[in-house]
């Protein structure tokens, strides 16, 4: 998983923008939304709204033996970008 410092920065950013969901919950939601696009092995961009705040995510979906994995490369909240580089799903 991405490091503790990034996690804490994300939590602080969520508080700042009044995002009530937990960090893990949002990252899983973003991974599922990327996977739902059904496009494999290609970098994808996604925008999801949480309350009045939009979160932009970039990731790559891969299929390994029928199991879809999603690598979330980075997310952006407001003007702040966070490197994630971790697999979800």
Coordinates of C-alpha atoms in Angstrom, one line a residue:
X1 CA 0.0 0.0 0.0
X2 CA 1.1 3.6 -0.5
X3 CA 2.9 5.1 2.4
X4 CA 1.5 6.4 5.7
X5 CA 2.5 10.0 4.9
X6 CA 0.5 10.1 1.7
X7 CA -2.5 8.5 3.5
X8 CA -2.4 11.2 6.2
X9 CA -2.1 13.9 3.6
X10 CA -5.2 12.4 1.8
X11 CA -7.1 12.4 5.1
X12 CA -6.3 16.0 5.7
X13 CA -7.3 16.9 2.1
X14 CA -10.6 15.0 2.6
X15 CA -11.3 17.0 5.8
X16 CA -10.5 20.3 4.0
X17 CA -13.0 19.5 1.2
X18 CA -15.6 18.0 3.6
X19 CA -15.4 14.5 2.0
X20 CA -17.0 12.2 4.6
X21 CA -15.9 8.9 3.1
X22 CA -12.8 7.1 4.3
X23 CA -9.7 7.2 2.1
X24 CA -9.8 3.4 1.4
X25 CA -13.5 3.7 0.5
X26 CA -12.8 6.4 -2.1
X27 CA -9.8 4.6 -3.6
X28 CA -11.9 1.4 -4.0
X29 CA -14.8 3.4 -5.5
X30 CA -12.3 4.9 -8.0
X31 CA -10.8 1.5 -8.8
X32 CA -14.3 0.0 -9.4
X33 CA -15.3 2.9 -11.6
X34 CA -12.1 2.5 -13.7
X35 CA -12.7 -1.2 -14.0
X36 CA -16.3 -0.6 -15.0
X37 CA -15.0 1.2 -18.1
X38 CA -13.9 -2.3 -19.4
X39 CA -10.8 -0.9 -21.0
X40 CA -7.6 -3.0 -20.3
X41 CA -3.9 -2.2 -20.5
X42 CA -4.4 1.5 -21.3
X43 CA -4.1 4.6 -19.0
X44 CA -7.5 5.9 -18.1
X45 CA -8.7 9.1 -16.6
X46 CA -11.8 9.4 -14.4
X47 CA -13.6 12.1 -12.5
X48 CA -15.9 11.3 -9.6
X49 CA -17.7 13.7 -7.3
X50 CA -17.9 13.4 -3.5
X51 CA -20.2 16.0 -2.3
X52 CA -19.3 19.2 -4.1
X53 CA -15.7 18.0 -4.6
X54 CA -14.4 16.3 -7.7
X55 CA -11.6 13.8 -7.5
X56 CA -9.6 13.1 -10.7
X57 CA -8.0 9.7 -10.9
X58 CA -5.6 8.1 -13.4
X59 CA -5.2 4.3 -13.5
X60 CA -4.6 1.2 -15.6
X61 CA -6.8 -1.9 -15.5
X62 CA -5.2 -5.3 -16.2
X63 CA -6.7 -8.8 -16.4
X64 CA -4.8 -11.6 -14.8
X65 CA -6.6 -15.0 -15.3
X66 CA -10.0 -13.4 -15.3
X67 CA -9.3 -11.2 -12.3
X68 CA -9.3 -7.5 -13.0
X69 CA -6.6 -5.5 -11.1
X70 CA -6.6 -1.7 -11.1
X71 CA -3.4 0.3 -10.6
X72 CA -4.3 3.8 -9.4
X73 CA -1.3 5.9 -10.4
X74 CA -2.4 9.2 -9.0
X75 CA -5.4 11.2 -7.8
X76 CA -6.0 14.9 -7.8
X77 CA -8.2 16.8 -5.3
X78 CA -8.5 20.5 -6.0
X79 CA -5.0 21.6 -7.1
X80 CA -3.2 19.0 -5.1
X81 CA -2.0 15.7 -6.7
X82 CA -1.1 12.6 -4.9
X83 CA 1.0 9.7 -6.2
X84 CA -0.7 6.4 -5.3
X85 CA 0.9 3.8 -7.5
X86 CA -0.9 0.9 -5.8
X87 CA -3.2 -1.9 -6.8
X88 CA -6.9 -2.0 -5.8
X89 CA -9.4 -4.8 -6.5

